[in-house]
Backbone as numpy.savetxt, mean C-alpha at the origin, in Angstrom:
# Nx Ny Nz CAx CAy CAz Cx Cy Cz
4.94 15.85 3.62 5.27 14.70 4.46 5.64 13.52 3.57
6.67 12.77 3.99 7.11 11.61 3.21 6.13 10.48 3.42
5.65 9.89 2.33 4.56 8.94 2.43 5.02 7.54 2.83
6.21 7.14 2.44 6.64 5.77 2.67 7.89 5.79 3.53
7.76 5.35 4.78 8.87 5.50 5.72 9.40 4.18 6.26
8.71 3.10 6.03 9.11 1.83 6.61 9.04 0.73 5.55
9.71 -0.38 5.85 9.59 -1.55 4.99 8.21 -2.17 5.18
7.71 -2.81 4.13 6.43 -3.48 4.21 6.61 -4.88 4.81
5.53 -5.41 5.37 5.61 -6.71 6.03 6.12 -7.81 5.11
5.70 -7.77 3.82 6.12 -8.84 2.92 7.60 -8.75 2.56
8.26 -7.65 2.93 9.70 -7.50 2.68 10.53 -8.00 3.85
9.93 -8.20 5.01 10.68 -8.63 6.20 10.05 -9.83 6.90
9.04 -10.45 6.27 8.28 -11.50 6.97 9.14 -12.69 7.36
10.26 -12.90 6.66 11.11 -14.06 6.91 12.19 -13.76 7.95
12.26 -12.54 8.47 13.28 -12.15 9.43 12.74 -12.21 10.86
13.61 -12.47 11.81 13.22 -12.40 13.21 12.95 -10.94 13.57
12.24 -10.67 14.67 11.97 -9.27 15.05 13.24 -8.43 15.17
14.30 -9.01 15.73 15.54 -8.26 15.89 16.15 -7.91 14.54
16.17 -8.89 13.62 16.77 -8.64 12.30 15.87 -7.75 11.46
14.55 -7.83 11.68 13.64 -6.92 10.99 13.92 -5.48 11.41
14.20 -5.29 12.71 14.57 -3.95 13.19 15.85 -3.46 12.53
16.81 -4.37 12.35 18.05 -4.01 11.65 17.74 -3.58 10.21
16.87 -4.34 9.55 16.53 -4.04 8.15 15.90 -2.66 8.04
15.03 -2.31 8.98 14.43 -0.97 8.98 15.50 0.10 9.11
16.47 -0.12 9.99 17.53 0.88 10.20 18.40 1.03 8.96
18.75 -0.10 8.32 19.55 -0.03 7.09 18.77 0.71 6.01
17.50 0.37 5.86 16.63 1.00 4.87 16.55 2.51 5.09
16.29 2.92 6.33 16.17 4.36 6.60 17.48 5.09 6.38
18.59 4.44 6.80 19.89 5.08 6.62 20.25 5.28 5.16
20.04 4.24 4.36 20.34 4.34 2.93 19.38 5.30 2.24
18.12 5.25 2.63 17.12 6.12 2.00 17.46 7.59 2.22
17.83 7.91 3.46 18.19 9.29 3.78 19.42 9.73 2.99
20.40 8.84 2.90 21.63 9.18 2.18 21.38 9.36 0.69
20.49 8.54 0.11 20.19 8.63 -1.32 19.39 9.89 -1.62
18.33 10.14 -0.84 17.48 11.30 -1.12 18.19 12.62 -0.82
19.18 12.59 0.07 19.94 13.81 0.37 21.09 14.03 -0.61
21.34 13.04 -1.48 22.42 13.17 -2.45 23.78 12.76 -1.94
23.82 12.24 -0.69 25.10 11.79 -0.14 25.61 10.58 -0.91
24.68 9.69 -1.28 25.00 8.60 -2.20 24.43 9.02 -3.55
25.27 9.39 -4.51 24.77 9.96 -5.77 24.22 8.91 -6.72
23.40 9.35 -7.69 22.89 8.43 -8.73 24.03 7.72 -9.44
23.80 6.46 -9.77 24.82 5.68 -10.47 25.70 4.87 -9.54
25.67 5.16 -8.23 26.49 4.42 -7.28 26.04 2.97 -7.18
26.98 2.05 -7.26 26.68 0.64 -7.09 26.86 0.28 -5.62
25.79 -0.18 -4.99 25.84 -0.62 -3.60 26.08 -2.12 -3.60
27.28 -2.52 -3.23 27.63 -3.94 -3.22 27.16 -4.54 -1.90
26.12 -5.37 -1.97 25.51 -5.89 -0.74 26.46 -6.76 0.07
27.40 -7.43 -0.58 28.26 -8.36 0.14 29.41 -7.66 0.87
29.77 -6.45 0.43 30.92 -5.79 1.04 30.52 -4.47 1.70
30.11 -3.50 0.89 29.83 -2.17 1.43 28.75 -2.18 2.52
27.66 -2.85 2.24 26.52 -2.75 3.13 26.59 -3.70 4.31
26.93 -4.94 4.06 26.97 -5.91 5.16 28.00 -5.52 6.20
29.18 -5.09 5.75 30.22 -4.70 6.70 29.92 -3.34 7.30
29.45 -2.40 6.45 29.19 -1.05 6.94 28.08 -0.99 7.97
27.05 -1.80 7.78 25.91 -1.79 8.71 25.94 -2.95 9.70
27.01 -3.79 9.62 27.12 -4.96 10.50 25.82 -5.78 10.48
25.38 -6.08 9.28 24.14 -6.83 9.09 24.38 -7.95 8.09
23.61 -9.04 8.21 23.80 -10.14 7.28 23.11 -9.85 5.95
23.34 -10.71 4.96 22.87 -10.46 3.60 21.35 -10.44 3.49
20.66 -11.21 4.36 19.20 -11.23 4.30 18.61 -9.91 4.79
19.23 -9.35 5.80 18.80 -8.04 6.32 19.02 -6.97 5.25
20.19 -6.98 4.64 20.50 -6.00 3.60 19.57 -6.17 2.41
19.30 -7.42 2.02 18.43 -7.67 0.87 17.03 -7.11 1.12
16.53 -7.23 2.35 15.21 -6.69 2.68 15.20 -5.17 2.53
16.26 -4.52 3.02 16.36 -3.06 2.90 16.40 -2.63 1.44
17.15 -3.36 0.61 17.25 -3.02 -0.80 15.92 -3.22 -1.53
15.16 -4.23 -1.11 13.84 -4.42 -1.72 12.93 -3.23 -1.44
13.02 -2.69 -0.23 12.23 -1.51 0.08 12.64 -0.31 -0.75
13.94 -0.13 -0.94 14.42 0.99 -1.76 14.03 0.80 -3.22
14.06 -0.45 -3.69 13.66 -0.73 -5.08 12.18 -0.45 -5.26
11.36 -0.80 -4.27 9.92 -0.53 -4.35 9.66 0.96 -4.51
10.47 1.78 -3.86 10.31 3.23 -3.95 10.92 3.82 -5.22
11.63 2.98 -5.97 12.24 3.48 -7.19 13.55 4.20 -6.97
14.19 3.97 -5.80 15.45 4.65 -5.51 16.66 3.87 -5.99
16.52 2.54 -6.11 17.63 1.73 -6.60 17.09 0.70 -7.58
17.99 0.20 -8.41 17.67 -0.92 -9.30 18.52 -2.10 -8.84
17.85 -3.19 -8.41 18.56 -4.36 -7.87 18.91 -5.31 -9.00
20.17 -5.79 -9.00 20.59 -6.82 -9.96 21.60 -7.73 -9.28
22.20 -8.64 -10.02 23.03 -9.67 -9.41 24.29 -9.13 -8.74
24.74 -7.94 -9.10 25.93 -7.37 -8.50 25.64 -6.58 -7.24
24.39 -6.29 -6.99 24.02 -5.48 -5.84 22.83 -4.61 -6.18
22.98 -3.32 -5.96 21.91 -2.38 -6.28 22.54 -1.06 -6.72
22.00 -0.51 -7.83 22.53 0.75 -8.34 21.51 1.86 -8.10
21.98 2.97 -7.55 21.12 4.12 -7.30 20.71 4.72 -8.63
19.41 4.89 -8.84 18.93 5.41 -10.12 19.00 6.93 -10.13
18.94 7.49 -11.33 19.04 8.94 -11.43 17.71 9.59 -11.06
17.76 10.90 -10.78 16.58 11.62 -10.30 15.42 11.58 -11.28
15.63 11.79 -12.60 14.48 11.70 -13.51 13.78 10.36 -13.46
14.57 9.26 -13.33 13.96 7.94 -13.26 13.19 7.78 -11.95
13.75 8.31 -10.84 13.04 8.25 -9.56 11.70 8.96 -9.68
11.73 10.16 -10.28 10.49 10.93 -10.43 9.47 10.19 -11.28
9.95 9.54 -12.34 9.04 8.81 -13.22 8.41 7.63 -12.49
9.20 6.92 -11.68 8.67 5.78 -10.96 7.64 6.20 -9.91
7.84 7.39 -9.33 6.90 7.88 -8.32 5.57 8.31 -8.93
5.54 8.38 -10.25 4.29 8.76 -10.92 3.49 7.54 -11.37
3.99 6.34 -11.08 3.26 5.16 -11.51 2.05 4.94 -10.61
0.96 4.35 -11.14 -0.22 4.08 -10.30 0.10 3.19 -9.10
1.02 2.23 -9.29 1.37 1.33 -8.20 2.00 2.08 -7.04
2.91 3.02 -7.36 3.57 3.79 -6.31 2.56 4.67 -5.59
1.69 5.34 -6.35 0.70 6.23 -5.76 -0.23 5.46 -4.83
-0.69 4.28 -5.28 -1.58 3.49 -4.43 -0.88 3.10 -3.13
0.36 2.62 -3.23 1.08 2.22 -2.02 1.29 3.42 -1.09
1.65 4.56 -1.66 1.88 5.76 -0.85 0.61 6.19 -0.13
-0.52 6.15 -0.83 -1.77 6.54 -0.21 -2.20 5.53 0.85
-1.95 4.24 0.61 -2.23 3.23 1.63 -1.38 3.50 2.88
-0.11 3.88 2.67 0.77 4.17 3.81 0.24 5.35 4.60
-0.24 6.37 3.91 -0.77 7.54 4.61 -2.01 7.18 5.43
-2.86 6.34 4.87 -4.04 5.90 5.62 -3.62 5.08 6.84
-2.65 4.19 6.66 -2.18 3.36 7.78 -1.53 4.20 8.87
-0.84 5.27 8.48 -0.15 6.14 9.44 -1.09 7.15 10.09
-2.35 7.21 9.62 -3.27 8.18 10.19 -3.08 9.59 9.68
-2.33 9.74 8.57 -2.18 11.07 7.98 -3.55 11.60 7.56
-4.35 10.71 7.00 -5.74 11.04 6.65 -6.63 10.20 7.57
-7.33 10.83 8.49 -8.08 10.11 9.51 -9.47 9.70 9.01
-9.98 8.57 9.53 -11.34 8.13 9.17 -12.36 9.23 9.49
-13.30 9.41 8.57 -14.34 10.41 8.77 -13.97 11.80 8.32
-12.76 11.96 7.78 -12.34 13.28 7.30 -12.14 13.24 5.78
-12.11 14.43 5.19 -11.90 14.53 3.76 -10.40 14.62 3.44
-10.01 14.03 2.33 -8.65 14.23 1.83 -8.46 15.70 1.45
-7.21 16.17 1.41 -6.97 17.48 0.82 -7.48 17.50 -0.62
-7.55 18.66 -1.22 -8.03 18.76 -2.60 -7.26 17.79 -3.49
-8.00 17.10 -4.35 -7.38 16.10 -5.23 -6.26 16.71 -6.06
-6.46 17.92 -6.55 -5.42 18.57 -7.36 -4.16 18.82 -6.55
-4.32 19.09 -5.25 -3.16 19.34 -4.39 -2.33 18.08 -4.21
-2.99 16.95 -3.91 -2.25 15.69 -3.73 -1.65 15.24 -5.06
-2.38 15.43 -6.15 -1.87 15.04 -7.47 -0.55 15.74 -7.76
-0.46 17.03 -7.39 0.79 17.77 -7.64 1.94 17.19 -6.83
1.67 16.66 -5.63 2.73 16.05 -4.83 3.39 14.90 -5.58
2.60 14.18 -6.37 3.11 13.04 -7.12 3.52 13.41 -8.54
3.40 14.69 -8.88 3.74 15.12 -10.23 2.78 14.63 -11.27
1.50 14.46 -10.88 0.50 13.91 -11.78 -0.59 14.92 -12.10
-1.23 14.73 -13.25 -2.45 15.45 -13.55 -3.55 14.88 -12.65
-4.55 15.70 -12.35 -5.61 15.27 -11.45 -6.31 14.00 -11.93
-6.67 13.86 -13.22 -7.32 12.61 -13.66 -6.45 11.38 -13.44
-5.14 11.51 -13.64 -4.24 10.37 -13.45 -4.19 9.96 -11.98
-4.21 10.94 -11.08 -4.21 10.63 -9.66 -5.52 9.94 -9.27
-6.63 10.46 -9.77 -7.93 9.83 -9.47 -7.94 8.37 -9.92
-7.37 8.12 -11.08 -7.31 6.74 -11.59 -6.46 5.86 -10.69
-5.34 6.40 -10.18 -4.42 5.63 -9.35 -5.04 5.23 -8.02
-5.95 6.05 -7.48 -6.54 5.72 -6.17 -7.86 4.95 -6.29
-8.26 4.61 -7.52 -9.50 3.87 -7.69 -9.53 2.54 -6.92
-8.39 1.81 -6.81 -8.44 0.58 -6.00 -8.85 0.84 -4.56
-8.50 2.02 -4.01 -8.88 2.35 -2.64 -10.36 2.71 -2.54
-10.89 3.25 -3.63 -12.33 3.51 -3.69 -13.07 2.19 -3.84
-12.52 1.31 -4.66 -13.17 0.03 -4.96 -13.35 -0.82 -3.71
-12.35 -0.79 -2.81 -12.46 -1.61 -1.59 -13.09 -0.86 -0.44
-13.50 0.39 -0.64 -14.27 1.09 0.37 -13.49 1.89 1.38
-12.19 2.12 1.15 -11.43 2.96 2.08 -11.70 4.44 1.81
-11.95 4.78 0.56 -12.26 6.15 0.16 -13.61 6.14 -0.56
-14.31 7.26 -0.46 -15.59 7.35 -1.15 -15.80 8.80 -1.59
-16.29 8.97 -2.81 -16.54 10.30 -3.33 -17.78 10.91 -2.70
-17.73 12.19 -2.43 -18.86 12.91 -1.86 -19.22 14.07 -2.78
-20.51 14.26 -2.99 -20.98 15.35 -3.84 -21.25 16.61 -3.01
-21.82 16.42 -1.81 -22.14 17.57 -0.96 -21.82 17.22 0.51
-20.71 17.77 1.06 -19.76 18.64 0.38 -18.91 17.85 -0.61
-18.37 18.52 -1.57 -17.62 17.88 -2.64 -16.23 17.50 -2.13
-15.82 16.27 -2.40 -14.49 15.84 -2.00 -14.40 14.33 -1.91
-13.30 13.84 -1.36 -13.07 12.41 -1.18 -12.96 12.13 0.30
-13.84 11.29 0.81 -13.95 11.02 2.23 -13.26 9.72 2.60
-12.54 9.72 3.72 -11.94 8.49 4.27 -13.01 7.82 5.13
-13.36 6.58 4.81 -14.42 5.91 5.56 -13.89 5.35 6.88
-14.80 5.09 7.81 -14.41 4.52 9.10 -14.03 3.05 8.97
-14.28 2.44 7.83 -13.81 1.07 7.62 -12.29 0.98 7.73
-11.59 2.07 7.43 -10.12 2.09 7.52 -9.68 1.74 8.94
-10.42 2.22 9.93 -10.04 1.98 11.33 -10.23 0.53 11.74
-10.98 -0.24 10.97 -11.26 -1.63 11.33 -10.31 -2.60 10.65
-9.34 -2.09 9.93 -8.38 -2.95 9.21 -7.01 -2.80 9.86
-6.31 -3.91 10.07 -4.96 -3.85 10.60 -4.03 -3.16 9.62
-3.06 -2.36 10.12 -2.16 -1.62 9.21 -1.48 -2.49 8.18
-1.03 -3.68 8.58 -0.32 -4.53 7.62 -1.26 -5.00 6.51
-2.55 -5.14 6.82 -3.52 -5.52 5.80 -3.83 -4.34 4.90
-3.89 -3.17 5.51 -4.18 -1.96 4.76 -3.09 -1.68 3.73
-1.84 -2.04 4.05 -0.71 -1.72 3.19 -0.58 -2.66 1.99
-1.30 -3.77 2.00 -1.16 -4.75 0.93 -2.22 -4.53 -0.13
-1.83 -4.16 -1.35 -2.81 -3.98 -2.43 -3.63 -5.24 -2.65
-4.91 -5.06 -2.92 -5.79 -6.21 -3.12 -5.34 -7.09 -4.26
-4.70 -6.49 -5.27 -4.27 -7.26 -6.44 -3.26 -8.34 -6.09
-2.54 -8.17 -4.96 -1.53 -9.14 -4.58 -2.08 -10.26 -3.70
-3.38 -10.19 -3.37 -3.99 -11.20 -2.52 -4.57 -12.34 -3.37
-4.75 -13.48 -2.73 -5.30 -14.64 -3.43 -6.74 -14.35 -3.83
-7.10 -14.65 -5.08 -8.48 -14.41 -5.51 -9.44 -15.40 -4.86
-10.69 -14.96 -4.70 -11.73 -15.86 -4.22 -12.28 -16.62 -5.42
-12.34 -17.95 -5.37 -12.89 -18.70 -6.51 -14.30 -18.22 -6.84
-14.57 -18.08 -8.13 -15.88 -17.58 -8.56 -17.02 -18.50 -8.13
-16.70 -19.77 -7.93 -17.75 -20.74 -7.60 -17.97 -20.91 -6.10
-17.16 -20.25 -5.29 -17.30 -20.42 -3.83 -18.64 -19.88 -3.35
-19.30 -20.64 -2.49 -20.62 -20.27 -1.99 -20.51 -19.69 -0.57
-21.31 -18.67 -0.31 -21.38 -18.06 1.01 -22.83 -18.11 1.49
-23.01 -18.47 2.77 -24.35 -18.67 3.31 -24.80 -17.49 4.17
-26.05 -17.06 3.97 -26.70 -16.04 4.79 -28.19 -16.12 4.55
-28.96 -15.83 5.59 -30.42 -15.84 5.48 -30.95 -17.19 4.98
-30.24 -18.25 5.31 -30.68 -19.58 4.90 -30.45 -19.88 3.43
-29.64 -19.03 2.75 -29.35 -19.23 1.33 -27.84 -19.31 1.11
-27.42 -19.91 0.01 -26.01 -19.96 -0.35 -25.84 -19.46 -1.78
-24.93 -18.49 -1.93 -24.68 -17.92 -3.26 -23.20 -17.57 -3.39
-22.77 -17.33 -4.62 -21.42 -16.81 -4.83 -21.41 -15.33 -4.46
-20.20 -14.77 -4.29 -20.09 -13.34 -3.96 -20.73 -12.49 -5.04
-20.52 -12.85 -6.30 -21.10 -12.07 -7.39 -22.63 -12.06 -7.30
-23.20 -13.21 -6.98 -24.65 -13.27 -6.86 -25.15 -12.47 -5.66
-24.41 -12.54 -4.55 -24.83 -11.79 -3.37 -24.79 -10.28 -3.62
-23.81 -9.81 -4.38 -23.73 -8.35 -4.60 -24.86 -7.85 -5.48
-25.58 -8.76 -6.14 -26.76 -8.37 -6.89 -28.04 -8.50 -6.08
-27.90 -8.92 -4.82 -29.05 -9.10 -3.94 -29.37 -7.78 -3.23
-30.65 -7.48 -3.05 -31.05 -6.24 -2.41 -30.57 -6.13 -0.96
-30.26 -7.25 -0.35 -29.80 -7.22 1.04 -28.32 -6.90 1.18
-27.60 -6.85 0.08 -26.17 -6.51 0.10 -26.03 -4.99 0.16
-25.31 -4.49 1.16 -25.21 -3.05 1.39 -23.97 -2.41 0.78
-23.08 -3.23 0.20 -21.81 -2.70 -0.30 -21.48 -3.29 -1.67
-20.49 -2.70 -2.32 -20.04 -3.20 -3.62 -19.19 -4.46 -3.45
-18.97 -5.16 -4.55 -18.23 -6.42 -4.53 -16.84 -6.25 -3.90
-16.12 -5.20 -4.31 -14.76 -5.00 -3.79 -14.73 -4.82 -2.29
-15.70 -4.09 -1.75 -15.77 -3.88 -0.30 -16.09 -5.19 0.40
-17.04 -5.94 -0.15 -17.41 -7.22 0.44 -16.22 -8.18 0.45
-15.51 -8.24 -0.67 -14.34 -9.12 -0.76 -13.27 -8.71 0.25
-13.01 -7.41 0.34 -11.99 -6.92 1.27 -12.35 -7.25 2.71
-13.61 -7.08 3.06 -14.03 -7.39 4.43 -13.80 -8.86 4.77
-13.99 -9.73 3.79 -13.83 -11.16 4.02 -12.36 -11.57 3.99
-11.63 -11.13 2.97 -10.25 -11.59 2.76 -9.28 -10.87 3.68
-9.39 -9.56 3.79 -8.43 -8.79 4.56 -8.77 -8.70 6.03
-10.06 -8.54 6.33 -10.45 -8.24 7.71 -11.09 -9.40 8.45
-11.46 -10.46 7.73 -11.99 -11.63 8.39 -13.36 -11.44 9.02
-14.20 -10.59 8.42 -15.53 -10.35 8.97 -16.41 -11.59 8.82
-17.39 -11.72 9.72 -18.47 -12.67 9.54 -19.21 -12.30 8.26
-19.61 -13.32 7.46 -20.14 -13.02 6.15 -21.41 -12.17 6.20
-22.36 -12.49 7.06 -23.61 -11.74 7.06 -23.39 -10.29 7.48
-22.47 -10.09 8.43 -22.13 -8.72 8.83 -21.47 -7.97 7.68
-20.53 -8.65 6.98 -19.86 -8.02 5.84 -20.85 -7.67 4.74
-21.85 -8.50 4.57 -22.83 -8.33 3.52 -23.79 -7.17 3.79
-24.22 -7.02 5.04 -25.33 -6.11 5.34 -24.92 -4.79 5.95
-23.66 -4.66 6.39 -23.28 -3.40 7.05 -22.87 -2.36 6.02
-23.53 -1.23 6.00 -23.15 -0.16 5.05 -21.76 0.39 5.40
-21.12 1.06 4.45 -19.86 1.74 4.73 -20.08 2.77 5.82
-19.14 2.84 6.76 -19.23 3.83 7.83 -18.56 5.10 7.36
-19.31 6.17 7.20 -18.77 7.43 6.69 -18.39 8.37 7.80
């Protein structure tokens, strides 16, 4: 199954709903043509002529579609337009940790891997990305860190937590690294006390790791005491 099928919110946030729909259609059309070999590697896609006139879309719509293709490693965007990259380069880009994390986030958002179920064997998914198993495990560590995935010893495997169901898809798709950091000095109040997040995660009343606590606050907008004391839902 193809892991990345739509543009991300940050690629179309400045477009109206109608133009965002256009951008999705341009993206899907170009993506299909590139992956099928109809548009061969090395082709220069001139955004001002070929694409805008061919798809009857304005330059902002086309630019959003090209950003999505560039994120997938299918084109290289420059001042003249976008050039379709060759297959070896596409394969290499799909092996980067950033691509793997985004692809796995997309699968979680799409419900490919449902909350409360185990992922397929790690070695199986690693082969899909052309990676060795240790490299794949390293690439999905951000998803473990924020509590979407958790390792299980018995039975052995990687479990999708029910916390995934409590996060909006657009939030799930955004890597934590791209979000604004929480100031280290910011104080959070609970049980009549105020501490920084780092201090709270060292408190016996904290039920989750720092990354999970931060994600619940920044991405999901949980009440602090609930975020602090609720264990991961397995």
